[in-house]
Structures are given as C-alpha cells and as structure tokens.
Amino acid sequence: MADERLIVALDFHKFDDVKNLVGELGDSVIFYKVGMELFYSVGAGVVEWLKSQNKKIFLDLKLHDIPNTVAGGLCSLMKLGADILNVHAAGGFTMLKTAAEALREESAKLGIAKPKLIAITILTSINQAEWYGAQKISEQVVQFAKIAQDAGLEGVVASPQEAKLIRENCGEKFLIVTPGIRPAGSAVNDQSRISTPAAAIQNGANYLVVGRPIRAADNPKFAAEKILAEISEV
Ligand code: C5P
C-alpha cells in the first residue's frame, strides 16, 4: 500500500521524464510535487495527467506578491485540482489571510474541493551562516508558522530540524511538510538543514518531500521503498 506521507518531487523539465519516473515508481508512490521547473516548462497539463493517474499533487509554486495578486493567482491555480498549494510566509499576515480567505470563498462558489494552503517558512537550503535575519532561523520559522496558522493556513513547509518546535507551538492538527530529507549516506546537494526520513517523522513531520535521493538513484523504486520502509518503522 502506498504511504501518502512520501511526496516525490518531480523536478524535471521534460514530460517524458515525469511519465518514466511515475511509471517506474508505480503503486508505491501516490503523492507527487510539481515545482517551478516542471510547471514552467510543461505547463498545467502535467497536473491533469497526474490526476488521470490517480495521484495526489502538491503544486509547489511558492507564490510571493501583494495580497490581491497572490489571492488571484491561487484562485486560478486551484482550478487545476491540486491537493496542496503554497505561498511564502514572508509575504506577511495580510497576504496569507487574504489568500486563505480567497481560496475558501472561490472553492465554495465553484463547488470544488479546497486545496490545503501551506506557507514556506525559511528555505531548507539556507544555513545559519547565510541567514540574514535578526533572530535565529528556528525562532523565525516558528514565528512564521504561528502567523500562518493565525491567518487560517493549514500548515507550513519547513526543515525537518524545526518540525518538533513547530509541532510544540502549533499543535497536532497543523500540517508540517519537510523537504531537506536525506537518507543516511546520500548526497546532501544544495540542501543544508536536513535530516533522515525517520528523524523527520519522529520530530512531527506529516509529509516528506524527497527529490534527488529518489530521482537520481540508480534504482528509484528501490530508493523510494527503502524510505517508505524506514518511515513505516517509526
Ligand atoms: O532534491 P531534493 O530532495 O533536495 O528536493 C527538494 C524539493 O523540495 C525541491 O523540489 C525543492 O524545490 C523543494 N523545497 C525545498 N525547500 C523548501 C521548499 C521546497 O527544498 N523550503
């Protein structure tokens, strides 16, 4: 049985690569992430195709603009039928609240299921040395998470290293989606605030986003199944 907690990032620019990986992973993986590389090169058709394969979709386009523009953009994206959409928490409380309300109103008006809206806190590629904020990264992440929750969003994207703090501060129902997942021994690439799949789940993550450790593996299906086995043992 597929475990929804694993979201595989489809960071490709060719549709054929998407079809090959999704076909290869088969029933093991049900949730996929479509990010800007794929969406900008292939377009909305990829979301439609994934839905036709009965897959769930996190459309990771990280909107960040003034409230009215983000709200309008999200309402357009919502019609594609993704399960999760996201915005940058740095856009501020008013932007987050306007976005959440617009999605609620538009989905009710159209009679379609409302996607979950989550906020990016601080990118998992940023480390403390590169960080420019006045407070520690973990403090800023928790502050962003609380703002997103107050604004009516369902969750956040954060590093697995901050999952525990967010869980403590935002409660059991708040969704925590963690990229920056690296199974023991795999390449770190451009990520910084990483953890293993098991540690992310132990610290309270609901969903793990995994890209290169699966996509770039010699045997992607084996790599995915190893991660699934690791999280099922937690
Ligand atoms: O290949 P890798 O496992 O590092 O992929 C992680 C994915 O998660 C990428 O698609 C990246 O855009 C996304 N992501 C991230 N950090 C965030 C939000 C999204 O790495 N804060």
PDB file of C-alpha atoms and ligand atoms in Angstrom:
ATOM      1  CA  MET A   1       0.000   0.000   0.000  1.00  0.00           C
ATOM      2  CA  ALA A   2       1.236   3.459  -0.887  1.00  0.00           C
ATOM      3  CA  ASP A   3       2.041   5.698   2.054  1.00  0.00           C
ATOM      4  CA  GLU A   4       0.833   9.253   1.430  1.00  0.00           C
ATOM      5  CA  ARG A   5       3.499  10.672   3.697  1.00  0.00           C
ATOM      6  CA  LEU A   6       6.100  10.394   0.947  1.00  0.00           C
ATOM      7  CA  ILE A   7       5.854  13.158  -1.662  1.00  0.00           C
ATOM      8  CA  VAL A   8       8.249  12.698  -4.582  1.00  0.00           C
ATOM      9  CA  ALA A   9       9.497  15.931  -6.185  1.00  0.00           C
ATOM     10  CA  LEU A  10       9.228  15.855  -9.986  1.00  0.00           C
ATOM     11  CA  ASP A  11      11.998  18.366 -10.687  1.00  0.00           C
ATOM     12  CA  PHE A  12      12.201  17.681 -14.423  1.00  0.00           C
ATOM     13  CA  HIS A  13      11.669  19.855 -17.461  1.00  0.00           C
ATOM     14  CA  LYS A  14      10.524  17.085 -19.805  1.00  0.00           C
ATOM     15  CA  PHE A  15       7.118  15.443 -19.598  1.00  0.00           C
ATOM     16  CA  ASP A  16       8.614  12.105 -20.705  1.00  0.00           C
ATOM     17  CA  ASP A  17      10.877  12.064 -17.639  1.00  0.00           C
ATOM     18  CA  VAL A  18       7.806  12.541 -15.442  1.00  0.00           C
ATOM     19  CA  LYS A  19       5.967   9.684 -17.141  1.00  0.00           C
ATOM     20  CA  ASN A  20       9.001   7.404 -16.825  1.00  0.00           C
ATOM     21  CA  LEU A  21       9.546   8.063 -13.108  1.00  0.00           C
ATOM     22  CA  VAL A  22       5.856   7.882 -12.176  1.00  0.00           C
ATOM     23  CA  GLY A  23       5.554   4.658 -14.191  1.00  0.00           C
ATOM     24  CA  GLU A  24       8.664   3.208 -12.574  1.00  0.00           C
ATOM     25  CA  LEU A  25       7.519   4.033  -9.039  1.00  0.00           C
ATOM     26  CA  GLY A  26       4.076   2.599  -9.795  1.00  0.00           C
ATOM     27  CA  ASP A  27       1.758   1.987  -6.872  1.00  0.00           C
ATOM     28  CA  SER A  28       4.485   2.615  -4.280  1.00  0.00           C
ATOM     29  CA  VAL A  29       4.080   6.388  -4.551  1.00  0.00           C
ATOM     30  CA  ILE A  30       0.797   8.238  -4.566  1.00  0.00           C
ATOM     31  CA  PHE A  31       1.837  11.858  -3.856  1.00  0.00           C
ATOM     32  CA  TYR A  32       3.935  13.993  -6.218  1.00  0.00           C
ATOM     33  CA  LYS A  33       5.266  17.525  -6.090  1.00  0.00           C
ATOM     34  CA  VAL A  34       5.174  19.709  -9.181  1.00  0.00           C
ATOM     35  CA  GLY A  35       7.515  22.654  -8.790  1.00  0.00           C
ATOM     36  CA  MET A  36       8.504  25.620 -10.893  1.00  0.00           C
ATOM     37  CA  GLU A  37      10.982  23.808 -13.172  1.00  0.00           C
ATOM     38  CA  LEU A  38       8.321  21.376 -14.386  1.00  0.00           C
ATOM     39  CA  PHE A  39       5.355  23.749 -14.346  1.00  0.00           C
ATOM     40  CA  TYR A  40       7.209  26.486 -16.243  1.00  0.00           C
ATOM     41  CA  SER A  41       8.398  24.103 -18.938  1.00  0.00           C
ATOM     42  CA  VAL A  42       5.487  21.697 -19.355  1.00  0.00           C
ATOM     43  CA  GLY A  43       2.523  23.709 -18.058  1.00  0.00           C
ATOM     44  CA  ALA A  44      -0.701  22.745 -16.363  1.00  0.00           C
ATOM     45  CA  GLY A  45      -1.124  19.565 -18.433  1.00  0.00           C
ATOM     46  CA  VAL A  46       1.173  17.727 -16.063  1.00  0.00           C
ATOM     47  CA  VAL A  47      -1.218  18.280 -13.153  1.00  0.00           C
ATOM     48  CA  GLU A  48      -4.080  16.973 -15.279  1.00  0.00           C
ATOM     49  CA  TRP A  49      -2.020  13.924 -16.287  1.00  0.00           C
ATOM     50  CA  LEU A  50      -1.065  13.110 -12.677  1.00  0.00           C
ATOM     51  CA  LYS A  51      -4.717  13.330 -11.692  1.00  0.00           C
ATOM     52  CA  SER A  52      -5.609  10.938 -14.512  1.00  0.00           C
ATOM     53  CA  GLN A  53      -3.135   8.514 -12.927  1.00  0.00           C
ATOM     54  CA  ASN A  54      -4.982   8.877  -9.583  1.00  0.00           C
ATOM     55  CA  LYS A  55      -2.043  10.653  -7.978  1.00  0.00           C
ATOM     56  CA  LYS A  56      -2.198  13.433  -5.408  1.00  0.00           C
ATOM     57  CA  ILE A  57      -0.410  16.676  -6.163  1.00  0.00           C
ATOM     58  CA  PHE A  58       1.444  19.303  -4.182  1.00  0.00           C
ATOM     59  CA  LEU A  59       1.735  22.246  -6.598  1.00  0.00           C
ATOM     60  CA  ASP A  60       4.811  23.969  -5.195  1.00  0.00           C
ATOM     61  CA  LEU A  61       4.843  27.348  -6.943  1.00  0.00           C
ATOM     62  CA  LYS A  62       5.695  29.389  -3.824  1.00  0.00           C
ATOM     63  CA  LEU A  63       3.643  32.497  -4.536  1.00  0.00           C
ATOM     64  CA  HIS A  64       5.014  35.726  -3.079  1.00  0.00           C
ATOM     65  CA  ASP A  65       3.455  39.059  -4.053  1.00  0.00           C
ATOM     66  CA  ILE A  66       0.943  41.613  -2.748  1.00  0.00           C
ATOM     67  CA  PRO A  67      -2.256  40.143  -1.219  1.00  0.00           C
ATOM     68  CA  ASN A  68      -4.591  40.758  -4.162  1.00  0.00           C
ATOM     69  CA  THR A  69      -2.170  39.281  -6.701  1.00  0.00           C
ATOM     70  CA  VAL A  70      -1.461  36.161  -4.649  1.00  0.00           C
ATOM     71  CA  ALA A  71      -5.166  35.610  -3.952  1.00  0.00           C
ATOM     72  CA  GLY A  72      -5.973  35.882  -7.666  1.00  0.00           C
ATOM     73  CA  GLY A  73      -3.096  33.597  -8.637  1.00  0.00           C
ATOM     74  CA  LEU A  74      -4.147  30.943  -6.143  1.00  0.00           C
ATOM     75  CA  CYS A  75      -7.761  31.035  -7.333  1.00  0.00           C
ATOM     76  CA  SER A  76      -6.516  30.357 -10.886  1.00  0.00           C
ATOM     77  CA  LEU A  77      -4.271  27.510  -9.738  1.00  0.00           C
ATOM     78  CA  MET A  78      -6.989  25.990  -7.581  1.00  0.00           C
ATOM     79  CA  LYS A  79      -8.989  25.087 -10.684  1.00  0.00           C
ATOM     80  CA  LEU A  80      -6.244  22.650 -11.737  1.00  0.00           C
ATOM     81  CA  GLY A  81      -7.237  20.388  -8.870  1.00  0.00           C
ATOM     82  CA  ALA A  82      -4.005  20.106  -6.858  1.00  0.00           C
ATOM     83  CA  ASP A  83      -4.312  18.910  -3.256  1.00  0.00           C
ATOM     84  CA  ILE A  84      -1.820  21.370  -1.763  1.00  0.00           C
ATOM     85  CA  LEU A  85      -0.815  24.903  -2.860  1.00  0.00           C
ATOM     86  CA  ASN A  86       1.722  27.180  -1.199  1.00  0.00           C
ATOM     87  CA  VAL A  87       2.827  30.770  -0.626  1.00  0.00           C
ATOM     88  CA  HIS A  88       5.793  32.389   1.104  1.00  0.00           C
ATOM     89  CA  ALA A  89       5.119  33.277   4.751  1.00  0.00           C
ATOM     90  CA  ALA A  90       7.440  36.277   4.256  1.00  0.00           C
ATOM     91  CA  GLY A  91       4.587  37.828   2.241  1.00  0.00           C
ATOM     92  CA  GLY A  92       3.093  38.831   5.596  1.00  0.00           C
ATOM     93  CA  PHE A  93      -0.047  38.217   7.650  1.00  0.00           C
ATOM     94  CA  THR A  94      -2.383  40.203   5.387  1.00  0.00           C
ATOM     95  CA  MET A  95      -1.226  38.383   2.277  1.00  0.00           C
ATOM     96  CA  LEU A  96      -1.613  34.986   3.982  1.00  0.00           C
ATOM     97  CA  LYS A  97      -5.070  35.783   5.349  1.00  0.00           C
ATOM     98  CA  THR A  98      -6.308  37.245   2.049  1.00  0.00           C
ATOM     99  CA  ALA A  99      -5.002  34.173   0.202  1.00  0.00           C
ATOM    100  CA  ALA A 100      -6.640  31.692   2.597  1.00  0.00           C
ATOM    101  CA  GLU A 101      -9.971  33.529   2.506  1.00  0.00           C
ATOM    102  CA  ALA A 102      -9.950  33.835  -1.290  1.00  0.00           C
ATOM    103  CA  LEU A 103      -9.374  30.091  -1.669  1.00  0.00           C
ATOM    104  CA  ARG A 104     -12.173  29.292   0.770  1.00  0.00           C
ATOM    105  CA  GLU A 105     -14.630  31.624  -0.949  1.00  0.00           C
ATOM    106  CA  GLU A 106     -13.728  30.629  -4.516  1.00  0.00           C
ATOM    107  CA  SER A 107     -13.853  26.888  -3.833  1.00  0.00           C
ATOM    108  CA  ALA A 108     -17.269  27.245  -2.136  1.00  0.00           C
ATOM    109  CA  LYS A 109     -18.520  29.361  -5.043  1.00  0.00           C
ATOM    110  CA  LEU A 110     -17.348  26.837  -7.650  1.00  0.00           C
ATOM    111  CA  GLY A 111     -18.292  23.807  -5.583  1.00  0.00           C
ATOM    112  CA  ILE A 112     -14.828  22.273  -5.850  1.00  0.00           C
ATOM    113  CA  ALA A 113     -12.674  20.794  -3.101  1.00  0.00           C
ATOM    114  CA  LYS A 114     -10.478  23.417  -1.462  1.00  0.00           C
ATOM    115  CA  PRO A 115      -6.781  22.568  -1.679  1.00  0.00           C
ATOM    116  CA  LYS A 116      -4.789  22.854   1.515  1.00  0.00           C
ATOM    117  CA  LEU A 117      -2.788  26.064   1.674  1.00  0.00           C
ATOM    118  CA  ILE A 118       0.610  25.957   3.364  1.00  0.00           C
ATOM    119  CA  ALA A 119       3.350  28.550   3.843  1.00  0.00           C
ATOM    120  CA  ILE A 120       7.059  28.308   3.111  1.00  0.00           C
ATOM    121  CA  THR A 121       8.946  29.363   6.233  1.00  0.00           C
ATOM    122  CA  ILE A 122      12.707  29.521   5.606  1.00  0.00           C
ATOM    123  CA  LEU A 123      14.115  27.526   2.687  1.00  0.00           C
ATOM    124  CA  THR A 124      15.873  24.332   3.748  1.00  0.00           C
ATOM    125  CA  SER A 125      18.917  25.318   1.668  1.00  0.00           C
ATOM    126  CA  ILE A 126      19.687  28.303   3.950  1.00  0.00           C
ATOM    127  CA  ASN A 127      22.118  27.701   6.805  1.00  0.00           C
ATOM    128  CA  GLN A 128      22.814  29.870   9.870  1.00  0.00           C
ATOM    129  CA  ALA A 129      25.953  31.410   8.240  1.00  0.00           C
ATOM    130  CA  GLU A 130      23.981  32.591   5.217  1.00  0.00           C
ATOM    131  CA  TRP A 131      20.937  33.691   7.220  1.00  0.00           C
ATOM    132  CA  TYR A 132      20.418  37.458   7.322  1.00  0.00           C
ATOM    133  CA  GLY A 133      17.581  37.714   9.880  1.00  0.00           C
ATOM    134  CA  ALA A 134      17.897  39.244  13.355  1.00  0.00           C
ATOM    135  CA  GLN A 135      16.705  36.129  15.193  1.00  0.00           C
ATOM    136  CA  LYS A 136      17.828  32.521  14.920  1.00  0.00           C
ATOM    137  CA  ILE A 137      16.450  30.562  11.943  1.00  0.00           C
ATOM    138  CA  SER A 138      14.443  28.268  14.227  1.00  0.00           C
ATOM    139  CA  GLU A 139      12.835  31.238  16.015  1.00  0.00           C
ATOM    140  CA  GLN A 140      11.932  32.871  12.715  1.00  0.00           C
ATOM    141  CA  VAL A 141      10.476  29.601  11.415  1.00  0.00           C
ATOM    142  CA  VAL A 142       8.251  29.219  14.476  1.00  0.00           C
ATOM    143  CA  GLN A 143       7.138  32.837  14.214  1.00  0.00           C
ATOM    144  CA  PHE A 144       6.233  32.328  10.540  1.00  0.00           C
ATOM    145  CA  ALA A 145       4.366  29.118  11.414  1.00  0.00           C
ATOM    146  CA  LYS A 146       2.289  30.888  14.079  1.00  0.00           C
ATOM    147  CA  ILE A 147       1.498  33.761  11.707  1.00  0.00           C
ATOM    148  CA  ALA A 148       0.441  31.291   9.007  1.00  0.00           C
ATOM    149  CA  GLN A 149      -1.787  29.446  11.491  1.00  0.00           C
ATOM    150  CA  ASP A 150      -3.388  32.682  12.722  1.00  0.00           C
ATOM    151  CA  ALA A 151      -4.022  33.680   9.108  1.00  0.00           C
ATOM    152  CA  GLY A 152      -6.014  30.467   8.544  1.00  0.00           C
ATOM    153  CA  LEU A 153      -3.490  28.338   6.634  1.00  0.00           C
ATOM    154  CA  GLU A 154      -3.411  24.594   7.222  1.00  0.00           C
ATOM    155  CA  GLY A 155       0.335  24.202   7.616  1.00  0.00           C
ATOM    156  CA  VAL A 156       3.883  25.049   6.640  1.00  0.00           C
ATOM    157  CA  VAL A 157       6.885  23.853   4.696  1.00  0.00           C
ATOM    158  CA  ALA A 158       9.924  23.761   6.954  1.00  0.00           C
ATOM    159  CA  SER A 159      13.134  21.911   7.597  1.00  0.00           C
ATOM    160  CA  PRO A 160      12.800  18.616   9.462  1.00  0.00           C
ATOM    161  CA  GLN A 161      15.141  20.190  12.021  1.00  0.00           C
ATOM    162  CA  GLU A 162      12.378  22.632  13.002  1.00  0.00           C
ATOM    163  CA  ALA A 163       9.458  20.193  12.848  1.00  0.00           C
ATOM    164  CA  LYS A 164       9.489  19.454  16.575  1.00  0.00           C
ATOM    165  CA  LEU A 165       9.404  23.128  17.578  1.00  0.00           C
ATOM    166  CA  ILE A 166       6.578  23.841  15.139  1.00  0.00           C
ATOM    167  CA  ARG A 167       4.593  20.863  16.420  1.00  0.00           C
ATOM    168  CA  GLU A 168       5.038  22.100  20.010  1.00  0.00           C
ATOM    169  CA  ASN A 169       3.929  25.608  19.107  1.00  0.00           C
ATOM    170  CA  CYS A 170       1.160  24.974  16.584  1.00  0.00           C
ATOM    171  CA  GLY A 171      -0.484  21.784  17.835  1.00  0.00           C
ATOM    172  CA  GLU A 172      -1.263  18.356  16.441  1.00  0.00           C
ATOM    173  CA  LYS A 173      -3.534  19.349  13.569  1.00  0.00           C
ATOM    174  CA  PHE A 174      -1.139  21.775  11.869  1.00  0.00           C
ATOM    175  CA  LEU A 175       0.470  20.246   8.764  1.00  0.00           C
ATOM    176  CA  ILE A 176       4.248  20.107   8.587  1.00  0.00           C
ATOM    177  CA  VAL A 177       5.754  19.336   5.199  1.00  0.00           C
ATOM    178  CA  THR A 178       9.510  18.804   5.222  1.00  0.00           C
ATOM    179  CA  PRO A 179      11.914  18.872   2.261  1.00  0.00           C
ATOM    180  CA  GLY A 180      15.615  18.555   3.091  1.00  0.00           C
ATOM    181  CA  ILE A 181      15.246  14.783   3.538  1.00  0.00           C
ATOM    182  CA  ARG A 182      18.426  12.803   3.094  1.00  0.00           C
ATOM    183  CA  PRO A 183      18.591   9.075   3.865  1.00  0.00           C
ATOM    184  CA  ALA A 184      21.797   8.171   5.739  1.00  0.00           C
ATOM    185  CA  GLY A 185      24.739   8.175   3.333  1.00  0.00           C
ATOM    186  CA  SER A 186      23.093  10.034   0.444  1.00  0.00           C
ATOM    187  CA  ALA A 187      24.420  13.242  -1.176  1.00  0.00           C
ATOM    188  CA  VAL A 188      23.416  16.492   0.561  1.00  0.00           C
ATOM    189  CA  ASN A 189      23.454  18.558  -2.708  1.00  0.00           C
ATOM    190  CA  ASP A 190      22.393  22.197  -2.138  1.00  0.00           C
ATOM    191  CA  GLN A 191      20.348  21.432   0.989  1.00  0.00           C
ATOM    192  CA  SER A 192      21.532  22.472   4.472  1.00  0.00           C
ATOM    193  CA  ARG A 193      19.034  21.872   7.270  1.00  0.00           C
ATOM    194  CA  ILE A 194      18.489  18.180   6.565  1.00  0.00           C
ATOM    195  CA  SER A 195      17.516  15.007   8.378  1.00  0.00           C
ATOM    196  CA  THR A 196      16.838  11.349   7.658  1.00  0.00           C
ATOM    197  CA  PRO A 197      13.293  10.248   6.792  1.00  0.00           C
ATOM    198  CA  ALA A 198      12.825   8.532  10.163  1.00  0.00           C
ATOM    199  CA  ALA A 199      14.041  11.551  12.150  1.00  0.00           C
ATOM    200  CA  ALA A 200      11.691  13.878  10.246  1.00  0.00           C
ATOM    201  CA  ILE A 201       8.691  11.695  11.100  1.00  0.00           C
ATOM    202  CA  GLN A 202       9.841  11.294  14.708  1.00  0.00           C
ATOM    203  CA  ASN A 203      10.025  15.071  15.002  1.00  0.00           C
ATOM    204  CA  GLY A 204       6.444  15.513  13.833  1.00  0.00           C
ATOM    205  CA  ALA A 205       6.508  15.903  10.038  1.00  0.00           C
ATOM    206  CA  ASN A 206       3.291  14.820   8.285  1.00  0.00           C
ATOM    207  CA  TYR A 207       4.767  14.740   4.786  1.00  0.00           C
ATOM    208  CA  LEU A 208       8.310  14.289   3.498  1.00  0.00           C
ATOM    209  CA  VAL A 209       9.285  15.848   0.166  1.00  0.00           C
ATOM    210  CA  VAL A 210      12.052  13.847  -1.471  1.00  0.00           C
ATOM    211  CA  GLY A 211      13.606  14.670  -4.827  1.00  0.00           C
ATOM    212  CA  ARG A 212      17.165  13.746  -5.758  1.00  0.00           C
ATOM    213  CA  PRO A 213      17.613  10.850  -3.314  1.00  0.00           C
ATOM    214  CA  ILE A 214      14.928   9.059  -5.356  1.00  0.00           C
ATOM    215  CA  ARG A 215      15.144  10.692  -8.778  1.00  0.00           C
ATOM    216  CA  ALA A 216      18.921  10.403  -9.078  1.00  0.00           C
ATOM    217  CA  ALA A 217      19.185   6.918  -7.562  1.00  0.00           C
ATOM    218  CA  ASP A 218      20.350   4.016  -9.757  1.00  0.00           C
ATOM    219  CA  ASN A 219      17.086   2.319  -8.837  1.00  0.00           C
ATOM    220  CA  PRO A 220      14.436   4.951  -7.927  1.00  0.00           C
ATOM    221  CA  LYS A 221      11.819   2.375  -6.939  1.00  0.00           C
ATOM    222  CA  PHE A 222      14.211   0.678  -4.541  1.00  0.00           C
ATOM    223  CA  ALA A 223      15.218   4.086  -3.091  1.00  0.00           C
ATOM    224  CA  ALA A 224      11.548   5.053  -2.586  1.00  0.00           C
ATOM    225  CA  GLU A 225      10.685   1.720  -0.999  1.00  0.00           C
ATOM    226  CA  LYS A 226      13.633   1.992   1.364  1.00  0.00           C
ATOM    227  CA  ILE A 227      12.370   5.390   2.532  1.00  0.00           C
ATOM    228  CA  LEU A 228       8.824   4.027   2.887  1.00  0.00           C
ATOM    229  CA  ALA A 229      10.112   1.117   4.958  1.00  0.00           C
ATOM    230  CA  GLU A 230      12.140   3.491   7.130  1.00  0.00           C
ATOM    231  CA  ILE A 231       9.143   5.706   7.921  1.00  0.00           C
ATOM    232  CA  SER A 232       6.784   2.802   8.497  1.00  0.00           C
ATOM    233  CA  GLU A 233       9.075   1.587  11.267  1.00  0.00           C
ATOM    234  CA  VAL A 234       8.886   4.852  13.248  1.00  0.00           C
TER     235      VAL A 234
HETATM  236  O1  C5P B   1      16.128  17.019  -4.477  1.00  0.00           O
HETATM  237  P1  C5P B   1      15.629  17.440  -3.130  1.00  0.00           P
HETATM  238  O2  C5P B   1      15.173  16.283  -2.247  1.00  0.00           O
HETATM  239  O3  C5P B   1      16.572  18.375  -2.424  1.00  0.00           O
HETATM  240  O4  C5P B   1      14.292  18.263  -3.465  1.00  0.00           O
HETATM  241  C1  C5P B   1      13.585  19.014  -2.519  1.00  0.00           C
HETATM  242  C2  C5P B   1      12.423  19.656  -3.194  1.00  0.00           C
HETATM  243  O5  C5P B   1      11.705  20.402  -2.216  1.00  0.00           O
HETATM  244  C3  C5P B   1      12.771  20.621  -4.317  1.00  0.00           C
HETATM  245  O6  C5P B   1      11.788  20.472  -5.315  1.00  0.00           O
HETATM  246  C4  C5P B   1      12.672  21.992  -3.683  1.00  0.00           C
HETATM  247  O7  C5P B   1      12.215  22.953  -4.587  1.00  0.00           O
HETATM  248  C5  C5P B   1      11.618  21.770  -2.605  1.00  0.00           C
HETATM  249  N1  C5P B   1      11.686  22.645  -1.443  1.00  0.00           N
HETATM  250  C6  C5P B   1      12.785  22.748  -0.638  1.00  0.00           C
HETATM  251  N2  C5P B   1      12.790  23.618   0.427  1.00  0.00           N
HETATM  252  C7  C5P B   1      11.716  24.348   0.704  1.00  0.00           C
HETATM  253  C8  C5P B   1      10.579  24.237  -0.099  1.00  0.00           C
HETATM  254  C9  C5P B   1      10.593  23.360  -1.169  1.00  0.00           C
HETATM  255  O8  C5P B   1      13.781  22.065  -0.862  1.00  0.00           O
HETATM  256  N3  C5P B   1      11.679  25.137   1.749  1.00  0.00           N
END
